[in-house]
Amino acid sequence: MSQSRVNGLEVLIEEVEIRQRVAQMARRIEADYRGREPHFVGVLKGAAIFHADLVRELTLPLTMDFLSVSSYGAAMASVGPLTLDKDLEDDIEGKHVILVEDIVDSGRTAAFLFRWLPERKPASLRLCALLSKPSRRQFPARPDYVGFDVPDRFVVGYGLDYNQMYRNLPYIAALRESSAAHLEHAATFEP
Ligand code: IMP
Ligand code: MG
């Protein structure tokens, strides 16, 4: 059952489409990691919902961990340095790490993590993102698994927020132009 629609939001991806796509992604990951025990690292907070659904779709033995990064004092995702707010709890040396992101937008977060995580010597490292906005890419980030490409609009739901709201919506929606107009100046693009 879908939650009722929220004013000011335009649904782009329905709950049932997300569920089907997450299952497809899980089948591909199972095929690629057969015989191995991947370690799923979710990037908080945005990836929490996707991460939880994805790992429950997988029949592989696996482990999981979380980290959190933020852009310090920056309004938009593509400016200012990124800092690690919450480090991993587990050692990743020798592990087959799959980084789970809600969305790859400018690519800055993913590019930052792909420079830093290899220093901890994982056996392999791949990126799995529910959403990608290819038209916004400014940093070298190529997700190995992508759920959906989305247009250059600010999207919420299924973990993604606008001012920390809407993460619990079971679908992906875009803010309507009227609600999005002030976003240019808002500090909402932080990971
Ligand atoms: P990137 O570093 O520019 O690729 O994007 C990093 C983070 O910005 C993502 O992990 C999200 O948390 C956030 N973000 C980017 N675009 C959106 C959006 O449309 N809605 C909500 N959050 C977004
Ligand atoms: Mg965010």
PDB file of C-alpha atoms and ligand atoms in Angstrom:
ATOM      1  CA  MET A   1       0.000   0.000   0.000  1.00  0.00           C
ATOM      2  CA  SER A   2       1.471   3.364  -0.991  1.00  0.00           C
ATOM      3  CA  GLN A   3       1.457   6.152   1.524  1.00  0.00           C
ATOM      4  CA  SER A   4      -0.797   9.028   0.553  1.00  0.00           C
ATOM      5  CA  ARG A   5       0.742  11.666  -1.688  1.00  0.00           C
ATOM      6  CA  VAL A   6       2.394  14.699  -0.179  1.00  0.00           C
ATOM      7  CA  ASN A   7       1.598  18.192  -1.437  1.00  0.00           C
ATOM      8  CA  GLY A   8       4.443  19.770  -3.379  1.00  0.00           C
ATOM      9  CA  LEU A   9       5.888  16.413  -4.406  1.00  0.00           C
ATOM     10  CA  GLU A  10       5.686  14.718  -7.782  1.00  0.00           C
ATOM     11  CA  VAL A  11       6.153  10.965  -7.670  1.00  0.00           C
ATOM     12  CA  LEU A  12       8.872   9.830 -10.086  1.00  0.00           C
ATOM     13  CA  ILE A  13       9.413   6.206  -9.044  1.00  0.00           C
ATOM     14  CA  GLU A  14       6.689   4.166  -7.415  1.00  0.00           C
ATOM     15  CA  GLU A  15       7.248   1.840  -4.491  1.00  0.00           C
ATOM     16  CA  VAL A  16       6.583  -1.257  -6.602  1.00  0.00           C
ATOM     17  CA  GLU A  17       9.119  -0.173  -9.247  1.00  0.00           C
ATOM     18  CA  ILE A  18      11.743   0.332  -6.551  1.00  0.00           C
ATOM     19  CA  ARG A  19      11.039  -3.094  -5.100  1.00  0.00           C
ATOM     20  CA  GLN A  20      11.370  -4.779  -8.507  1.00  0.00           C
ATOM     21  CA  ARG A  21      14.552  -2.911  -9.334  1.00  0.00           C
ATOM     22  CA  VAL A  22      16.173  -3.646  -5.975  1.00  0.00           C
ATOM     23  CA  ALA A  23      15.435  -7.342  -6.552  1.00  0.00           C
ATOM     24  CA  GLN A  24      17.049  -7.164 -10.024  1.00  0.00           C
ATOM     25  CA  MET A  25      20.117  -5.466  -8.579  1.00  0.00           C
ATOM     26  CA  ALA A  26      20.338  -8.161  -5.909  1.00  0.00           C
ATOM     27  CA  ARG A  27      20.280 -10.907  -8.571  1.00  0.00           C
ATOM     28  CA  ARG A  28      23.160  -9.218 -10.418  1.00  0.00           C
ATOM     29  CA  ILE A  29      25.186  -8.812  -7.251  1.00  0.00           C
ATOM     30  CA  GLU A  30      24.564 -12.471  -6.359  1.00  0.00           C
ATOM     31  CA  ALA A  31      25.807 -13.527  -9.775  1.00  0.00           C
ATOM     32  CA  ASP A  32      28.904 -11.321  -9.492  1.00  0.00           C
ATOM     33  CA  TYR A  33      29.786 -12.302  -5.912  1.00  0.00           C
ATOM     34  CA  ARG A  34      28.924 -15.992  -5.935  1.00  0.00           C
ATOM     35  CA  GLY A  35      31.323 -17.869  -3.656  1.00  0.00           C
ATOM     36  CA  ARG A  36      32.353 -14.685  -1.866  1.00  0.00           C
ATOM     37  CA  GLU A  37      31.097 -12.852   1.215  1.00  0.00           C
ATOM     38  CA  PRO A  38      30.645  -9.206   0.273  1.00  0.00           C
ATOM     39  CA  HIS A  39      30.803  -6.485   2.913  1.00  0.00           C
ATOM     40  CA  PHE A  40      28.112  -3.850   2.371  1.00  0.00           C
ATOM     41  CA  VAL A  41      29.013  -0.347   3.528  1.00  0.00           C
ATOM     42  CA  GLY A  42      26.053   2.022   3.619  1.00  0.00           C
ATOM     43  CA  VAL A  43      26.591   5.777   3.477  1.00  0.00           C
ATOM     44  CA  LEU A  44      24.371   7.328   6.152  1.00  0.00           C
ATOM     45  CA  LYS A  45      21.803   8.611   6.362  1.00  0.00           C
ATOM     46  CA  GLY A  46      20.500   8.603   2.818  1.00  0.00           C
ATOM     47  CA  ALA A  47      21.374   5.003   1.937  1.00  0.00           C
ATOM     48  CA  ALA A  48      19.899   3.458   5.099  1.00  0.00           C
ATOM     49  CA  ILE A  49      16.562   2.428   3.555  1.00  0.00           C
ATOM     50  CA  PHE A  50      18.014   1.176   0.266  1.00  0.00           C
ATOM     51  CA  HIS A  51      20.788  -0.677   2.101  1.00  0.00           C
ATOM     52  CA  ALA A  52      18.270  -2.397   4.394  1.00  0.00           C
ATOM     53  CA  ASP A  53      16.073  -3.520   1.493  1.00  0.00           C
ATOM     54  CA  LEU A  54      18.997  -4.566  -0.698  1.00  0.00           C
ATOM     55  CA  VAL A  55      20.677  -6.807   1.867  1.00  0.00           C
ATOM     56  CA  ARG A  56      17.353  -8.483   2.648  1.00  0.00           C
ATOM     57  CA  GLU A  57      16.964  -9.349  -1.038  1.00  0.00           C
ATOM     58  CA  LEU A  58      20.371 -11.029  -1.117  1.00  0.00           C
ATOM     59  CA  THR A  59      20.808 -14.718  -0.467  1.00  0.00           C
ATOM     60  CA  LEU A  60      24.609 -14.470  -0.224  1.00  0.00           C
ATOM     61  CA  PRO A  61      26.381 -14.646   3.120  1.00  0.00           C
ATOM     62  CA  LEU A  62      27.344 -11.036   3.804  1.00  0.00           C
ATOM     63  CA  THR A  63      28.385  -8.530   6.436  1.00  0.00           C
ATOM     64  CA  MET A  64      27.582  -4.845   6.740  1.00  0.00           C
ATOM     65  CA  ASP A  65      28.804  -1.588   8.172  1.00  0.00           C
ATOM     66  CA  PHE A  66      28.042   2.123   7.872  1.00  0.00           C
ATOM     67  CA  LEU A  67      29.884   5.383   7.558  1.00  0.00           C
ATOM     68  CA  SER A  68      28.854   8.984   7.354  1.00  0.00           C
ATOM     69  CA  VAL A  69      30.390  11.964   5.608  1.00  0.00           C
ATOM     70  CA  SER A  70      29.387  15.604   5.406  1.00  0.00           C
ATOM     71  CA  SER A  71      30.440  18.692   3.597  1.00  0.00           C
ATOM     72  CA  TYR A  72      31.809  21.182   6.064  1.00  0.00           C
ATOM     73  CA  GLY A  73      30.213  24.602   5.853  1.00  0.00           C
ATOM     74  CA  ALA A  74      29.245  24.109   2.231  1.00  0.00           C
ATOM     75  CA  ALA A  75      25.842  24.905   0.815  1.00  0.00           C
ATOM     76  CA  MET A  76      26.090  22.754  -2.287  1.00  0.00           C
ATOM     77  CA  ALA A  77      27.477  19.253  -2.645  1.00  0.00           C
ATOM     78  CA  SER A  78      30.127  20.290  -5.129  1.00  0.00           C
ATOM     79  CA  VAL A  79      31.958  22.837  -2.971  1.00  0.00           C
ATOM     80  CA  GLY A  80      33.894  22.668   0.282  1.00  0.00           C
ATOM     81  CA  PRO A  81      35.836  19.770   1.746  1.00  0.00           C
ATOM     82  CA  LEU A  82      34.199  16.556   2.840  1.00  0.00           C
ATOM     83  CA  THR A  83      34.753  15.238   6.328  1.00  0.00           C
ATOM     84  CA  LEU A  84      34.249  11.795   7.734  1.00  0.00           C
ATOM     85  CA  ASP A  85      31.615  12.060  10.486  1.00  0.00           C
ATOM     86  CA  LYS A  86      31.362   8.401  11.331  1.00  0.00           C
ATOM     87  CA  ASP A  87      34.110   5.960  10.517  1.00  0.00           C
ATOM     88  CA  LEU A  88      33.686   2.272   9.775  1.00  0.00           C
ATOM     89  CA  GLU A  89      33.573  -0.031  12.776  1.00  0.00           C
ATOM     90  CA  ASP A  90      35.080  -3.020  11.000  1.00  0.00           C
ATOM     91  CA  ASP A  91      38.422  -3.507   9.319  1.00  0.00           C
ATOM     92  CA  ILE A  92      37.908  -3.870   5.545  1.00  0.00           C
ATOM     93  CA  GLU A  93      41.331  -5.253   4.675  1.00  0.00           C
ATOM     94  CA  GLY A  94      40.926  -8.232   2.368  1.00  0.00           C
ATOM     95  CA  LYS A  95      37.150  -7.800   2.132  1.00  0.00           C
ATOM     96  CA  HIS A  96      35.027  -7.444  -0.972  1.00  0.00           C
ATOM     97  CA  VAL A  97      33.467  -4.086  -0.202  1.00  0.00           C
ATOM     98  CA  ILE A  98      30.325  -2.793  -1.874  1.00  0.00           C
ATOM     99  CA  LEU A  99      29.696   0.843  -1.065  1.00  0.00           C
ATOM    100  CA  VAL A 100      25.965   1.584  -0.978  1.00  0.00           C
ATOM    101  CA  GLU A 101      24.869   5.142  -1.799  1.00  0.00           C
ATOM    102  CA  ASP A 102      21.425   6.684  -2.069  1.00  0.00           C
ATOM    103  CA  ILE A 103      22.321   8.892  -5.028  1.00  0.00           C
ATOM    104  CA  VAL A 104      25.388   9.849  -7.008  1.00  0.00           C
ATOM    105  CA  ASP A 105      24.880  13.483  -7.909  1.00  0.00           C
ATOM    106  CA  SER A 106      28.049  15.518  -8.546  1.00  0.00           C
ATOM    107  CA  GLY A 107      29.978  12.365  -7.655  1.00  0.00           C
ATOM    108  CA  ARG A 108      31.975  14.198  -5.032  1.00  0.00           C
ATOM    109  CA  THR A 109      31.080  11.906  -2.127  1.00  0.00           C
ATOM    110  CA  ALA A 110      31.762   8.735  -4.091  1.00  0.00           C
ATOM    111  CA  ALA A 111      35.014  10.124  -5.511  1.00  0.00           C
ATOM    112  CA  PHE A 112      36.145  11.075  -1.989  1.00  0.00           C
ATOM    113  CA  LEU A 113      35.357   7.601  -0.626  1.00  0.00           C
ATOM    114  CA  PHE A 114      37.039   5.898  -3.574  1.00  0.00           C
ATOM    115  CA  ARG A 115      40.230   7.795  -2.829  1.00  0.00           C
ATOM    116  CA  TRP A 116      40.123   7.047   0.869  1.00  0.00           C
ATOM    117  CA  LEU A 117      38.766   3.480   1.215  1.00  0.00           C
ATOM    118  CA  PRO A 118      41.469   1.808  -0.938  1.00  0.00           C
ATOM    119  CA  GLU A 119      44.051   2.892   1.660  1.00  0.00           C
ATOM    120  CA  ARG A 120      42.478   0.295   3.954  1.00  0.00           C
ATOM    121  CA  LYS A 121      43.283  -2.397   1.419  1.00  0.00           C
ATOM    122  CA  PRO A 122      39.951  -4.028   0.607  1.00  0.00           C
ATOM    123  CA  ALA A 123      40.227  -7.036  -1.741  1.00  0.00           C
ATOM    124  CA  SER A 124      37.847  -5.197  -4.066  1.00  0.00           C
ATOM    125  CA  LEU A 125      35.655  -2.106  -3.997  1.00  0.00           C
ATOM    126  CA  ARG A 126      32.498  -1.414  -5.960  1.00  0.00           C
ATOM    127  CA  LEU A 127      29.827   1.257  -5.872  1.00  0.00           C
ATOM    128  CA  CYS A 128      26.119   0.497  -5.778  1.00  0.00           C
ATOM    129  CA  ALA A 129      23.748   3.471  -5.994  1.00  0.00           C
ATOM    130  CA  LEU A 130      19.984   3.468  -6.025  1.00  0.00           C
ATOM    131  CA  LEU A 131      19.904   6.683  -8.051  1.00  0.00           C
ATOM    132  CA  SER A 132      22.251   8.523 -10.357  1.00  0.00           C
ATOM    133  CA  LYS A 133      22.040  11.999 -11.869  1.00  0.00           C
ATOM    134  CA  PRO A 134      24.517  11.614 -14.747  1.00  0.00           C
ATOM    135  CA  SER A 135      23.883  15.144 -16.025  1.00  0.00           C
ATOM    136  CA  ARG A 136      25.265  16.592 -12.769  1.00  0.00           C
ATOM    137  CA  ARG A 137      28.554  14.682 -12.672  1.00  0.00           C
ATOM    138  CA  GLN A 138      31.619  16.804 -11.874  1.00  0.00           C
ATOM    139  CA  PHE A 139      33.827  14.222 -10.181  1.00  0.00           C
ATOM    140  CA  PRO A 140      34.974  10.837 -11.456  1.00  0.00           C
ATOM    141  CA  ALA A 141      32.431   8.433  -9.975  1.00  0.00           C
ATOM    142  CA  ARG A 142      31.106   5.491 -11.897  1.00  0.00           C
ATOM    143  CA  PRO A 143      28.598   3.335 -10.023  1.00  0.00           C
ATOM    144  CA  ASP A 144      28.963  -0.376 -10.842  1.00  0.00           C
ATOM    145  CA  TYR A 145      25.294  -0.936 -10.012  1.00  0.00           C
ATOM    146  CA  VAL A 146      22.628   1.737 -10.543  1.00  0.00           C
ATOM    147  CA  GLY A 147      18.928   1.469  -9.795  1.00  0.00           C
ATOM    148  CA  PHE A 148      17.613   4.415 -11.786  1.00  0.00           C
ATOM    149  CA  ASP A 149      18.977   7.423 -13.619  1.00  0.00           C
ATOM    150  CA  VAL A 150      17.034  10.509 -12.574  1.00  0.00           C
ATOM    151  CA  PRO A 151      16.813  13.952 -14.173  1.00  0.00           C
ATOM    152  CA  ASP A 152      18.462  17.026 -12.685  1.00  0.00           C
ATOM    153  CA  ARG A 153      15.793  17.626 -10.066  1.00  0.00           C
ATOM    154  CA  PHE A 154      15.908  17.492  -6.298  1.00  0.00           C
ATOM    155  CA  VAL A 155      14.437  14.166  -5.226  1.00  0.00           C
ATOM    156  CA  VAL A 156      13.260  12.861  -1.862  1.00  0.00           C
ATOM    157  CA  GLY A 157      11.907   9.674  -0.355  1.00  0.00           C
ATOM    158  CA  TYR A 158      13.215   6.154   0.233  1.00  0.00           C
ATOM    159  CA  GLY A 159      15.999   7.534   2.409  1.00  0.00           C
ATOM    160  CA  LEU A 160      16.588  10.825   0.611  1.00  0.00           C
ATOM    161  CA  ASP A 161      15.719  13.993   2.442  1.00  0.00           C
ATOM    162  CA  TYR A 162      14.894  17.634   2.080  1.00  0.00           C
ATOM    163  CA  ASN A 163      15.899  19.330   5.362  1.00  0.00           C
ATOM    164  CA  GLN A 164      15.875  15.861   6.968  1.00  0.00           C
ATOM    165  CA  MET A 165      12.234  15.288   5.991  1.00  0.00           C
ATOM    166  CA  TYR A 166      10.623  12.759   3.640  1.00  0.00           C
ATOM    167  CA  ARG A 167      13.152   9.970   4.205  1.00  0.00           C
ATOM    168  CA  ASN A 168      10.339   7.600   5.172  1.00  0.00           C
ATOM    169  CA  LEU A 169       8.342   7.942   1.965  1.00  0.00           C
ATOM    170  CA  PRO A 170       8.272   4.532   0.225  1.00  0.00           C
ATOM    171  CA  TYR A 171       8.545   6.136  -3.234  1.00  0.00           C
ATOM    172  CA  ILE A 172      10.922   8.597  -4.905  1.00  0.00           C
ATOM    173  CA  ALA A 173       9.476  12.028  -5.608  1.00  0.00           C
ATOM    174  CA  ALA A 174      10.754  15.340  -6.952  1.00  0.00           C
ATOM    175  CA  LEU A 175      10.100  18.636  -5.247  1.00  0.00           C
ATOM    176  CA  ARG A 176       7.819  20.687  -7.478  1.00  0.00           C
ATOM    177  CA  GLU A 177       9.333  23.806  -8.994  1.00  0.00           C
ATOM    178  CA  SER A 178       7.536  26.097  -6.526  1.00  0.00           C
ATOM    179  CA  SER A 179       8.978  24.213  -3.541  1.00  0.00           C
ATOM    180  CA  ALA A 180      12.365  23.851  -5.202  1.00  0.00           C
ATOM    181  CA  ALA A 181      12.766  27.516  -6.154  1.00  0.00           C
ATOM    182  CA  HIS A 182      14.609  28.472  -2.976  1.00  0.00           C
ATOM    183  CA  LEU A 183      16.882  25.423  -3.054  1.00  0.00           C
ATOM    184  CA  GLU A 184      19.617  27.351  -4.841  1.00  0.00           C
ATOM    185  CA  HIS A 185      20.378  29.022  -1.545  1.00  0.00           C
ATOM    186  CA  ALA A 186      19.559  26.226   0.822  1.00  0.00           C
ATOM    187  CA  ALA A 187      22.087  24.023   2.553  1.00  0.00           C
ATOM    188  CA  THR A 188      20.293  20.836   1.622  1.00  0.00           C
ATOM    189  CA  PHE A 189      22.651  19.113  -0.765  1.00  0.00           C
ATOM    190  CA  GLU A 190      24.938  17.862   1.961  1.00  0.00           C
ATOM    191  CA  PRO A 191      25.403  14.105   2.056  1.00  0.00           C
TER     192      PRO A 191
HETATM  193  P1  IMP B   1      27.303  14.065  -4.528  1.00  0.00           P
HETATM  194  O1  IMP B   1      28.463  14.056  -3.590  1.00  0.00           O
HETATM  195  O2  IMP B   1      27.120  15.421  -5.166  1.00  0.00           O
HETATM  196  O3  IMP B   1      27.331  12.955  -5.542  1.00  0.00           O
HETATM  197  O4  IMP B   1      25.991  13.843  -3.686  1.00  0.00           O
HETATM  198  C1  IMP B   1      26.148  13.504  -2.370  1.00  0.00           C
HETATM  199  C2  IMP B   1      24.914  13.490  -1.534  1.00  0.00           C
HETATM  200  O5  IMP B   1      24.093  14.625  -1.745  1.00  0.00           O
HETATM  201  C3  IMP B   1      24.030  12.283  -1.768  1.00  0.00           C
HETATM  202  O6  IMP B   1      24.522  11.134  -1.110  1.00  0.00           O
HETATM  203  C4  IMP B   1      22.761  12.801  -1.136  1.00  0.00           C
HETATM  204  O7  IMP B   1      22.769  12.596   0.257  1.00  0.00           O
HETATM  205  C5  IMP B   1      22.772  14.284  -1.459  1.00  0.00           C
HETATM  206  N1  IMP B   1      21.926  14.556  -2.638  1.00  0.00           N
HETATM  207  C6  IMP B   1      22.325  14.794  -3.895  1.00  0.00           C
HETATM  208  N2  IMP B   1      21.268  15.002  -4.710  1.00  0.00           N
HETATM  209  C7  IMP B   1      20.175  14.868  -3.917  1.00  0.00           C
HETATM  210  C8  IMP B   1      18.762  14.946  -4.165  1.00  0.00           C
HETATM  211  O8  IMP B   1      18.263  15.175  -5.279  1.00  0.00           O
HETATM  212  N3  IMP B   1      17.971  14.751  -3.092  1.00  0.00           N
HETATM  213  C9  IMP B   1      18.426  14.486  -1.836  1.00  0.00           C
HETATM  214  N4  IMP B   1      19.728  14.395  -1.556  1.00  0.00           N
HETATM  215  C10 IMP B   1      20.593  14.584  -2.593  1.00  0.00           C
HETATM  216 MG    MG B   2      21.504  13.639   2.135  1.00  0.00          MG
END
